[in-house]
Amino acid sequence: KQEVTQIPAALSVPEGENLVLNCSFTDSAIYNLQWFRQDPGKGLTSLLLIQSSQREQTSGRLNASLDKSSGRSTLYIAASQPGDSATYLCAGGRGSTLGRLYFGRGTQLTVWP
Amino acid sequence: GAGVSQSPSNKVTEKGKDVELRCDPISGHTALYWYRQRLGQGLEFLIYFQGNSAPDKSGLPSDRFSAERTGESVSTLTIQRTQQEDSAVYLCASSFGSGGANEQFFGPGTRLTVL
C-alpha cells in the first residue's frame, strides 16, 4: 500500500522567506506527481505536474522536483507572500494505466506580513 | 472554459437516508475521479472512470457507495443508508487523458454532514 508523508505538517514564516516542503512515498514506483494547494473550505488547485519523463517543473515562484529512485519530492517556494498561505498537498500516481492519485495529508503554510 | 462543478455544495442529511452527489467534469475530459476528505485526514480515493472502460471501484468503502457516469459527462455518487462516518467533503476531479499521466483538476467539493 502506498503511504505518502509530508513534512512539515505545519509551517509559519514571515513574508519573503524561501521555503521547502517535502513529500515522500513508501513505494518509490511513482509514475507522476502533482502538487496542489487547498484554501480553507475550497477544492484543490493544481500547481505543478511532473510527468513520468520529467524530474522537475517550474511555475513562477514555485519549483517542484521528483527523485524517483528515492520516492521523494520537494516543493520550493521563493520569496513567500501572505497570499501563499494555504495547505499544500502532494499526490503521486503509480502508473500510466492507473488513474488514482495517492495523497499526503498536506503542509499547512502560514505566511505573515 | 468552465472548471469542474459539483452540486450541492453542502448537504445535511439524517442517518439512514440516501444521498446523491453530482459532478460535471471539464468538457472533453475522458477521466473522472471521486475522492473524499474527512476532517483532518488526507484525500481518499473512491472510484475512477475512464471512457468506456470498467470503472476502478477499488476505493469504495462499502456496498452502500456506488457511482455512475453517463458517457464522458456527468457522474453521480450515491450513498445509501448514510452513517455518521460518511460525513466528509466529497471531491470530484477530471483529466484530459487516461491514467496518471494527465493533470487532474478538482471541483469545489460537496460537504456532506450526516446527523
Short mmCIF file of C-alpha atoms in Angstrom, two decimals:
data_model
loop_
_atom_site.label_atom_id
_atom_site.label_comp_id
_atom_site.label_asym_id
_atom_site.label_seq_id
_atom_site.Cartn_x
_atom_site.Cartn_y
_atom_site.Cartn_z
CA LYS A 1 0.00 0.00 0.00
CA GLN A 2 1.28 3.42 -0.95
CA GLU A 3 1.76 5.79 2.00
CA VAL A 4 2.57 9.46 1.46
CA THR A 5 4.25 11.57 4.13
CA GLN A 6 4.52 15.33 4.04
CA ILE A 7 6.94 17.23 6.22
CA PRO A 8 6.49 19.58 7.98
CA ALA A 9 2.82 19.25 8.88
CA ALA A 10 2.67 22.98 9.54
CA LEU A 11 4.91 25.92 8.84
CA SER A 12 4.64 29.59 9.87
CA VAL A 13 7.08 32.07 8.38
CA PRO A 14 7.45 35.80 7.77
CA GLU A 15 6.90 37.19 4.34
CA GLY A 16 9.88 36.99 1.97
CA GLU A 17 11.35 33.70 3.13
CA ASN A 18 12.23 30.88 0.75
CA LEU A 19 10.51 27.64 1.71
CA VAL A 20 10.95 23.93 1.15
CA LEU A 21 8.10 21.46 1.55
CA ASN A 22 8.85 17.76 1.46
CA CYS A 23 6.90 14.74 0.32
CA SER A 24 7.90 11.07 0.39
CA PHE A 25 6.31 7.83 -0.79
CA THR A 26 6.76 4.38 0.74
CA ASP A 27 6.63 2.84 -2.73
CA SER A 28 9.13 4.69 -4.93
CA ALA A 29 7.46 3.44 -8.12
CA ILE A 30 5.90 6.83 -8.74
CA TYR A 31 4.91 7.49 -12.33
CA ASN A 32 3.99 11.13 -11.99
CA LEU A 33 3.50 13.66 -9.22
CA GLN A 34 1.18 16.59 -8.74
CA TRP A 35 1.32 19.41 -6.18
CA PHE A 36 -1.88 21.17 -5.13
CA ARG A 37 -2.87 23.97 -2.83
CA GLN A 38 -6.10 23.94 -0.85
CA ASP A 39 -7.59 27.06 0.65
CA PRO A 40 -9.96 26.71 3.64
CA GLY A 41 -13.37 25.45 2.56
CA LYS A 42 -12.31 25.18 -1.05
CA GLY A 43 -11.34 22.49 -3.50
CA LEU A 44 -7.83 21.75 -4.73
CA THR A 45 -5.96 23.97 -7.15
CA SER A 46 -3.34 22.25 -9.26
CA LEU A 47 0.08 23.93 -9.02
CA LEU A 48 2.53 21.70 -10.83
CA LEU A 49 2.55 18.31 -12.56
CA ILE A 50 5.76 16.36 -13.01
CA GLN A 51 5.18 13.74 -15.67
CA SER A 52 6.96 10.43 -15.99
CA SER A 53 9.75 11.69 -18.23
CA GLN A 54 10.45 14.79 -16.15
CA ARG A 55 12.40 15.47 -12.99
CA GLU A 56 11.18 18.95 -12.17
CA GLN A 57 8.74 21.67 -13.09
CA THR A 58 8.68 25.41 -12.52
CA SER A 59 5.84 27.91 -12.42
CA GLY A 60 6.61 31.44 -11.31
CA ARG A 61 7.97 31.32 -7.76
CA LEU A 62 7.29 27.59 -7.46
CA ASN A 63 9.66 24.78 -8.34
CA ALA A 64 8.95 21.10 -7.77
CA SER A 65 11.34 18.21 -8.20
CA LEU A 66 10.90 14.45 -8.10
CA ASP A 67 13.55 11.86 -7.30
CA LYS A 68 12.03 8.58 -8.42
CA SER A 69 14.88 6.47 -7.06
CA SER A 70 14.08 7.56 -3.51
CA GLY A 71 10.38 8.34 -3.94
CA ARG A 72 10.83 11.91 -2.72
CA SER A 73 9.55 15.23 -3.98
CA THR A 74 10.29 18.78 -2.93
CA LEU A 75 8.27 21.93 -3.49
CA TYR A 76 10.30 25.11 -3.31
CA ILE A 77 8.52 28.44 -2.83
CA ALA A 78 10.64 31.52 -3.41
CA ALA A 79 10.04 34.89 -1.75
CA SER A 80 6.90 33.76 0.07
CA GLN A 81 3.90 36.09 0.31
CA PRO A 82 0.85 36.16 2.62
CA GLY A 83 -1.25 35.04 -0.36
CA ASP A 84 0.70 31.77 -0.36
CA SER A 85 -0.95 30.82 2.92
CA ALA A 86 -2.82 27.56 2.31
CA THR A 87 -2.46 23.81 2.71
CA TYR A 88 -0.12 22.23 0.17
CA LEU A 89 -0.78 18.65 -0.89
CA CYS A 90 1.39 16.32 -2.89
CA ALA A 91 -0.08 13.36 -4.75
CA GLY A 92 1.51 10.62 -6.82
CA GLY A 93 0.28 8.28 -9.50
CA ARG A 94 1.68 4.76 -9.74
CA GLY A 95 1.44 4.05 -13.42
CA SER A 96 0.13 5.25 -16.73
CA THR A 97 -2.82 2.87 -16.58
CA LEU A 98 -3.86 3.66 -13.04
CA GLY A 99 -5.72 6.95 -12.64
CA ARG A 100 -5.87 7.32 -8.91
CA LEU A 101 -3.59 9.64 -7.01
CA TYR A 102 -2.18 8.85 -3.58
CA PHE A 103 -2.30 11.93 -1.36
CA GLY A 104 -0.34 13.13 1.63
CA ARG A 105 -2.07 14.93 4.48
CA GLY A 106 -0.56 18.24 3.50
CA THR A 107 1.60 21.01 4.89
CA GLN A 108 -0.36 23.91 6.35
CA LEU A 109 1.56 27.07 5.46
CA THR A 110 1.05 30.48 7.06
CA VAL A 111 2.98 33.45 5.73
CA TRP A 112 2.60 36.53 7.87
CA PRO A 113 3.32 40.10 6.78
CA GLY B 1 -13.74 27.27 -20.14
CA ALA B 2 -15.64 26.19 -17.06
CA GLY B 3 -13.95 24.08 -14.46
CA VAL B 4 -15.24 21.01 -12.66
CA SER B 5 -18.52 21.75 -10.93
CA GLN B 6 -20.22 19.86 -8.14
CA SER B 7 -23.63 20.02 -6.56
CA PRO B 8 -24.87 20.51 -3.99
CA SER B 9 -22.11 22.45 -2.28
CA ASN B 10 -23.47 21.44 1.10
CA LYS B 11 -25.75 18.59 2.12
CA VAL B 12 -27.08 17.86 5.59
CA THR B 13 -28.94 14.61 5.99
CA GLU B 14 -30.19 12.31 8.68
CA LYS B 15 -28.60 8.97 9.41
CA GLY B 16 -30.16 6.25 7.29
CA LYS B 17 -31.18 8.48 4.38
CA ASP B 18 -29.80 8.12 0.85
CA VAL B 19 -27.91 10.98 -0.79
CA GLU B 20 -26.84 11.69 -4.35
CA LEU B 21 -23.91 13.90 -5.24
CA ARG B 22 -23.31 15.25 -8.72
CA CYS B 23 -20.17 16.09 -10.66
CA ASP B 24 -19.85 17.85 -14.02
CA PRO B 25 -16.33 17.39 -15.40
CA ILE B 26 -14.48 19.74 -17.70
CA SER B 27 -15.79 19.30 -21.23
CA GLY B 28 -13.63 16.88 -23.21
CA HIS B 29 -12.10 15.22 -20.18
CA THR B 30 -12.39 11.46 -20.52
CA ALA B 31 -11.32 10.55 -16.99
CA LEU B 32 -13.31 11.31 -13.84
CA TYR B 33 -12.39 10.59 -10.23
CA TRP B 34 -14.14 10.73 -6.87
CA TYR B 35 -12.26 11.25 -3.61
CA ARG B 36 -13.36 12.06 -0.11
CA GLN B 37 -11.68 14.09 2.59
CA ARG B 38 -12.65 13.52 6.18
CA LEU B 39 -11.91 16.22 8.73
CA GLY B 40 -8.18 16.30 9.42
CA GLN B 41 -7.46 13.45 7.02
CA GLY B 42 -5.86 13.16 3.62
CA LEU B 43 -7.82 12.56 0.46
CA GLU B 44 -9.07 9.00 -0.02
CA PHE B 45 -9.63 7.63 -3.50
CA LEU B 46 -13.12 6.25 -4.11
CA ILE B 47 -13.65 5.47 -7.80
CA TYR B 48 -12.23 6.25 -11.24
CA PHE B 49 -13.96 6.29 -14.63
CA GLN B 50 -12.05 6.26 -17.91
CA GLY B 51 -14.03 6.42 -21.14
CA ASN B 52 -15.97 3.23 -21.76
CA SER B 53 -13.71 1.06 -19.63
CA ALA B 54 -14.96 -0.62 -16.50
CA PRO B 55 -14.53 1.78 -13.58
CA ASP B 56 -11.94 1.20 -10.88
CA LYS B 57 -14.11 0.82 -7.79
CA SER B 58 -11.34 -0.34 -5.51
CA GLY B 59 -11.64 2.65 -3.17
CA LEU B 60 -15.35 2.41 -2.39
CA PRO B 61 -15.55 1.76 1.37
CA SER B 62 -18.70 -0.35 1.37
CA ASP B 63 -21.55 -1.57 -0.82
CA ARG B 64 -23.58 1.42 0.35
CA PHE B 65 -21.48 3.50 -2.04
CA SER B 66 -22.00 3.45 -5.79
CA ALA B 67 -21.29 5.75 -8.69
CA GLU B 68 -22.34 6.09 -12.28
CA ARG B 69 -21.16 8.10 -15.20
CA THR B 70 -23.10 8.90 -18.36
CA GLY B 71 -20.71 8.62 -21.28
CA GLU B 72 -17.95 11.13 -20.76
CA SER B 73 -20.06 13.66 -18.91
CA VAL B 74 -21.92 13.87 -15.63
CA SER B 75 -21.25 11.49 -12.75
CA THR B 76 -23.33 10.82 -9.67
CA LEU B 77 -22.08 9.33 -6.42
CA THR B 78 -24.81 7.69 -4.34
CA ILE B 79 -24.53 6.82 -0.69
CA GLN B 80 -27.31 4.64 0.65
CA ARG B 81 -28.35 4.42 4.31
CA THR B 82 -25.89 7.12 5.31
CA GLN B 83 -23.90 6.78 8.51
CA GLN B 84 -22.23 9.46 10.60
CA GLU B 85 -18.80 8.26 9.48
CA ASP B 86 -19.78 9.19 5.91
CA SER B 87 -19.54 12.87 6.90
CA ALA B 88 -16.79 14.34 4.76
CA VAL B 89 -16.08 16.58 1.79
CA TYR B 90 -16.57 14.64 -1.44
CA LEU B 91 -14.33 15.88 -4.20
CA CYS B 92 -14.58 15.18 -7.90
CA ALA B 93 -11.74 15.60 -10.39
CA SER B 94 -11.33 15.16 -14.12
CA SER B 95 -8.41 14.86 -16.50
CA PHE B 96 -7.99 15.06 -20.26
CA GLY B 97 -6.47 11.67 -20.86
CA SER B 98 -6.18 8.26 -19.36
CA GLY B 99 -4.22 7.18 -16.36
CA GLY B 100 -1.80 9.07 -14.22
CA ALA B 101 -0.03 10.93 -16.99
CA ASN B 102 -2.50 13.75 -17.05
CA GLU B 103 -3.15 16.64 -14.70
CA GLN B 104 -6.21 16.26 -12.51
CA PHE B 105 -8.46 19.27 -11.97
CA PHE B 106 -10.71 19.35 -8.94
CA GLY B 107 -14.14 20.72 -8.25
CA PRO B 108 -15.03 22.70 -5.11
CA GLY B 109 -16.45 19.64 -3.37
CA THR B 110 -19.69 18.71 -1.63
CA ARG B 111 -19.63 18.93 2.15
CA LEU B 112 -21.79 16.11 3.49
CA THR B 113 -22.93 16.14 7.11
CA VAL B 114 -24.80 13.14 8.46
CA LEU B 115 -26.63 13.86 11.71
#
